[in-house]
Steps between C-alpha positions, in 0.01 A plus 500: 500500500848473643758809377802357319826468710693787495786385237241486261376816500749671279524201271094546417537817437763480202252203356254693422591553170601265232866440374591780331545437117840609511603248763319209294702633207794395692433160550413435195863681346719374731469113338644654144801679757897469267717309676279323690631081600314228345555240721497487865815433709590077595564525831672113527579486889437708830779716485421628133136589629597660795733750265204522276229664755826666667576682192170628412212727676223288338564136415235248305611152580290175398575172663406242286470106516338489181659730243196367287217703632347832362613693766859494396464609131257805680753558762748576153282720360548745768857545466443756220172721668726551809856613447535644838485133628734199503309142415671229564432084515606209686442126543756413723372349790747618760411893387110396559588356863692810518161716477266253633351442182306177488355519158519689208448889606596856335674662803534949465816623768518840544786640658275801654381341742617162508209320339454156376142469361409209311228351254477109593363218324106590509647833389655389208314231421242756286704809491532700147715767416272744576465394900899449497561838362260642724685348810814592380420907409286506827775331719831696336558758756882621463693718708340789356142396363334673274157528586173419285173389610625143453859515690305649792310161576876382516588801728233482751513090498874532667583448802701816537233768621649844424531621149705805389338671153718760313229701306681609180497603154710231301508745219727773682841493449593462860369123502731271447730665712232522759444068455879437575493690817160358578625109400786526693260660836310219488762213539550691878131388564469141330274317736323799656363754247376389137656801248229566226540756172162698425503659187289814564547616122231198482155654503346181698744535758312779654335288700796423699613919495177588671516198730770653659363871467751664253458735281719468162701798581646329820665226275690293473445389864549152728232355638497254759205249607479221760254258398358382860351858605482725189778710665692734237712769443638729225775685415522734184881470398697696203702210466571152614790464749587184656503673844151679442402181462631363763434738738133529411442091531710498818256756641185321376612163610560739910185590440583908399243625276614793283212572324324603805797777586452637158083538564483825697117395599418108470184284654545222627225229676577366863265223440474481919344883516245579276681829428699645204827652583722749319867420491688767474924538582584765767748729328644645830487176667322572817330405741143395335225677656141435596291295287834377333718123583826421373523222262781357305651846568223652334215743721177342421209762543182339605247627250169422705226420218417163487538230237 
């Protein structure tokens, strides 16, 4: 049997378990949300469209030809279950050229990453509102997403490879404060790092807490994760700062690794030598001495019992 690829690696191990109850609660409240719109926007010509998805981190748009099949009363239904999108409808045949639609299709943007995905015509042609909503809660990622085991099939299905977690409480005071600082770090890295909330006040979010080896007294924390290789790194914070934040995804993305300066002893597998070595930082910075090479700055001691 062939291992799965590493992106997937992390992504089986948080489905494992089923959605947590709480999470399925919020589906099911958010259609009953005040203030939600009815209707979804006309969108009458390119130019209104292209304000539309501009406007908007998640955008619902179904291009019709036939405003007299199921899938446009089902698309309306979903206007209420998700407020945090913006549904919208058009006929015009200049805005369908405009997208290279060619039949009637239910188009998600997302401003994240710069998505267009689309359900066609053999998509449609049997779709209920449970498959729409599905595609629509698995497929909403937003600047900041909150994650769920159903928002991480979203996550991991982008084409943007490293995601940054902060592992919080959304019950302590310090969190909405926290969220504008993080919001506003994320717009530096639209395009290259996917921003994700993880409620660790959430009992099934453990998973993801132990994934990345923390212990609860070492939050809140970032995370960050690059899909291809497994390749992470953490950094307990007291608070969010946009230039924490910053500075630790500008080292990732160099390829710095802090959390293996904060490990005084750390293994690690050189999958050419059939060896373990012990990492360990030189705090006098000299010369490293027999038995020892210098890696990444680091003395690696050559622990001689094999794998």
């Amino acid at each position: 049997m062939e291992a799965p690829p590493p992106r997937f690696m992390f992504l089986l191990f948080l489905l494992t378990c089923e959605l947590a109850p709480e999470v399925a609660a919020e589906v099911e409240k958010s259609s009953d949300g005040p203030g939600a719109a009815q209707e979804p926007t006309w969108l009458a010509d390119v130019p209104a469209a292209m304000e539309f998805i501009a406007a908007t981190e998640v955008a619902v748009i179904g291009f019709f030809q036939d405003l007299e099949i199921p899938a446009v009363s089902i698309l309306r239904s979903m206007v209420q279950k998700f407020p945090g999108v913006s549904f919208g409808i058009s006929t015009d045949s200049e805005v369908l050229t405009h997208y290279n639609i060619t039949g009637n299709t239910i188009c998600l943007f997302r401003l994240v990453d710069n998505e267009q995905l689309n359900l066609e015509d053999e998509d449609i042609a049997g779709i209920d509102a449970t498959k729409l909503s599905n595609f629509i809660e698995i497929n909403s990622l937003h600047m900041v997403t909150e994650y769920n085991p159903v928002t991480a099939i979203g996550l991991f299905n982008s084409v943007i490879q490293i995601h940054l977690l902060l592992i919080m409480n959304k019950a302590s005071p310090e969190h909405e404060e926290n969220m504008q600082r993080y919001q506003k770090a994320a717009k530096l890295f639209q395009g290259k790092i996917l921003f994700i909330l993880v409620d660790s006040g959430m009992k099934e979010n453990g998973k993801v807490i132990s994934f990345f080896k923390l212990k609860e007294s070492q939050l809140p924390a970032l995370a960050i994760y690059r899909t291809v290789d497994d390749e992470w790194d953490t950094l307990p914070i007291v608070e969010v700062s946009i230039e924490h934040v910053q500075n630790f995804c500008d080292g990732f993305l160099r390829g710095k690794l802090l959390v293996s300066v904060r490990l005084q002893v750390k293994q690690v597998v050189f999958f050419l030598h059939p060896f373990y070595f012990l990492l360990k930082k030189n705090p006098l910075g000299s010369e490293s001495g027999e038995g020892q090479m210098l890696v990444n700055g680091y003395h690696v001691q050559l622990d001689r019992r094999n794998v």
